[in-house]
Amino acid sequence: QVQVVESGGGLVQAGGSLRLSCAASGSIFSIHAMGWYRQAPGKQRELVATITSSSRTNYADSVKGRFTISRDNAKNTVSLQMNSLKPEDTAVYYCNANLHVLNPYRLLGVWGQGTLVTVSS
């Protein structure tokens, strides 16, 4: 069994900062890309940022220069530092991990349960 658990959401004023963290655990053989996605009320889930196992990053245009994604391969964790937050960043943020698991050996895409970020104006 493999799970991905997010933490760090909450309420913050516009212009403020939050840091989200995500940890993958279980029968993991290797983790490839990890990423953060978000879904605002009434909207589709969208990509926020991704990071490969070699730390190559990709960001949505809407968060470039404000958000930073990082990972710790030894701890199977990924973080998202969010600065200069705007009300339009309000959403449920989901962590995703693409990984190979054991017993049986296979490739999986695993989602966390989500953490709510609310930015007040």
CSV table of C-alpha atoms in Angstrom, one decimal:
chain,number,residue,atom,x,y,z
A,1,GLN,CA,0.0,0.0,0.0
A,2,VAL,CA,1.3,3.4,-1.0
A,3,GLN,CA,-0.1,6.7,0.2
A,4,VAL,CA,0.7,10.4,-0.3
A,5,VAL,CA,-0.2,12.8,2.4
A,6,GLU,CA,-0.2,16.6,2.2
A,7,SER,CA,0.1,19.2,5.0
A,8,GLY,CA,0.5,22.9,5.4
A,9,GLY,CA,-2.7,24.4,4.0
A,10,GLY,CA,-4.6,27.2,5.8
A,11,LEU,CA,-5.9,30.7,5.7
A,12,VAL,CA,-3.5,33.6,4.8
A,13,GLN,CA,-3.9,37.2,3.7
A,14,ALA,CA,-3.1,38.3,0.2
A,15,GLY,CA,0.6,38.9,-0.1
A,16,GLY,CA,1.4,36.3,2.5
A,17,SER,CA,3.2,33.0,2.3
A,18,LEU,CA,2.5,29.3,2.9
A,19,ARG,CA,4.5,26.2,2.6
A,20,LEU,CA,2.9,22.9,1.6
A,21,SER,CA,4.5,19.6,2.2
A,22,CYS,CA,3.8,16.1,0.9
A,23,ALA,CA,5.2,12.8,1.9
A,24,ALA,CA,5.0,9.5,0.1
A,25,SER,CA,5.2,6.2,2.0
A,26,GLY,CA,4.7,2.5,1.6
A,27,SER,CA,6.2,-0.2,-0.6
A,28,ILE,CA,8.0,2.3,-2.9
A,29,PHE,CA,10.8,1.2,-5.2
A,30,SER,CA,11.4,4.6,-6.8
A,31,ILE,CA,9.7,7.9,-7.3
A,32,HIS,CA,9.8,9.7,-10.6
A,33,ALA,CA,8.0,13.0,-11.1
A,34,MET,CA,6.2,14.6,-8.2
A,35,GLY,CA,3.9,17.6,-8.4
A,36,TRP,CA,1.3,19.9,-7.1
A,37,TYR,CA,-2.1,20.5,-8.6
A,38,ARG,CA,-5.0,22.6,-7.5
A,39,GLN,CA,-8.7,22.8,-7.9
A,40,ALA,CA,-10.7,25.9,-7.2
A,41,PRO,CA,-14.5,25.8,-6.7
A,42,GLY,CA,-16.3,25.2,-9.9
A,43,LYS,CA,-13.1,24.8,-11.9
A,44,GLN,CA,-11.1,21.9,-13.2
A,45,ARG,CA,-7.9,20.6,-11.5
A,46,GLU,CA,-4.9,22.3,-12.9
A,47,LEU,CA,-1.1,21.9,-12.8
A,48,VAL,CA,0.7,24.2,-10.4
A,49,ALA,CA,4.3,22.8,-10.5
A,50,THR,CA,6.1,19.6,-11.1
A,51,ILE,CA,9.6,18.3,-10.3
A,52,THR,CA,11.5,15.3,-11.8
A,53,SER,CA,13.7,13.0,-9.8
A,54,SER,CA,16.7,15.0,-11.1
A,55,SER,CA,15.0,18.2,-9.8
A,56,ARG,CA,14.0,19.6,-13.2
A,57,THR,CA,11.0,21.9,-12.5
A,58,ASN,CA,8.0,23.1,-14.4
A,59,TYR,CA,5.5,25.8,-13.3
A,60,ALA,CA,2.2,27.1,-14.4
A,61,ASP,CA,2.5,30.6,-15.8
A,62,SER,CA,0.2,31.9,-13.1
A,63,VAL,CA,2.7,31.0,-10.3
A,64,LYS,CA,6.1,31.5,-11.9
A,65,GLY,CA,8.2,33.8,-9.8
A,66,ARG,CA,6.0,33.3,-6.7
A,67,PHE,CA,6.0,29.6,-6.0
A,68,THR,CA,9.0,27.2,-5.7
A,69,ILE,CA,8.8,23.4,-5.7
A,70,SER,CA,11.5,21.3,-4.2
A,71,ARG,CA,12.0,17.7,-3.2
A,72,ASP,CA,14.0,15.5,-0.8
A,73,ASN,CA,14.6,12.2,-2.5
A,74,ALA,CA,16.0,10.6,0.6
A,75,LYS,CA,12.8,11.4,2.5
A,76,ASN,CA,10.3,10.9,-0.4
A,77,THR,CA,8.9,14.4,0.1
A,78,VAL,CA,8.0,17.3,-2.0
A,79,SER,CA,7.3,20.9,-0.9
A,80,LEU,CA,5.7,23.9,-2.4
A,81,GLN,CA,6.8,27.3,-1.1
A,82,MET,CA,4.1,29.9,-2.0
A,83,ASN,CA,4.9,33.6,-1.7
A,84,SER,CA,3.0,36.7,-2.7
A,85,LEU,CA,-0.2,34.8,-2.5
A,86,LYS,CA,-3.3,36.1,-4.3
A,87,PRO,CA,-7.0,35.5,-3.7
A,88,GLU,CA,-7.1,33.6,-7.0
A,89,ASP,CA,-4.6,31.1,-5.5
A,90,THR,CA,-7.5,29.9,-3.3
A,91,ALA,CA,-8.0,26.2,-4.0
A,92,VAL,CA,-7.6,22.7,-2.7
A,93,TYR,CA,-4.0,21.7,-3.5
A,94,TYR,CA,-3.2,18.1,-4.3
A,95,CYS,CA,0.1,16.3,-4.3
A,96,ASN,CA,0.8,13.7,-7.0
A,97,ALA,CA,3.6,11.2,-7.2
A,98,ASN,CA,4.5,8.9,-10.1
A,99,LEU,CA,6.3,5.9,-8.7
A,100,HIS,CA,7.3,2.3,-9.0
A,101,VAL,CA,5.9,0.1,-6.2
A,102,LEU,CA,6.7,-3.4,-5.1
A,103,ASN,CA,4.6,-6.5,-4.8
A,104,PRO,CA,3.8,-6.5,-7.6
A,105,TYR,CA,6.3,-4.3,-9.3
A,106,ARG,CA,4.4,-1.7,-11.3
A,107,LEU,CA,4.1,2.0,-12.1
A,108,LEU,CA,1.4,4.0,-10.3
A,109,GLY,CA,0.2,7.6,-10.1
A,110,VAL,CA,-0.9,8.4,-6.6
A,111,TRP,CA,-2.9,11.4,-5.4
A,112,GLY,CA,-3.1,12.8,-1.9
A,113,GLN,CA,-6.4,13.8,-0.3
A,114,GLY,CA,-5.8,17.5,-0.8
A,115,THR,CA,-5.2,20.5,1.5
A,116,LEU,CA,-7.2,23.7,1.4
A,117,VAL,CA,-5.4,27.0,0.8
A,118,THR,CA,-7.6,30.1,1.3
A,119,VAL,CA,-6.2,33.6,0.5
A,120,SER,CA,-8.2,36.5,1.8
A,121,SER,CA,-8.2,39.9,0.1
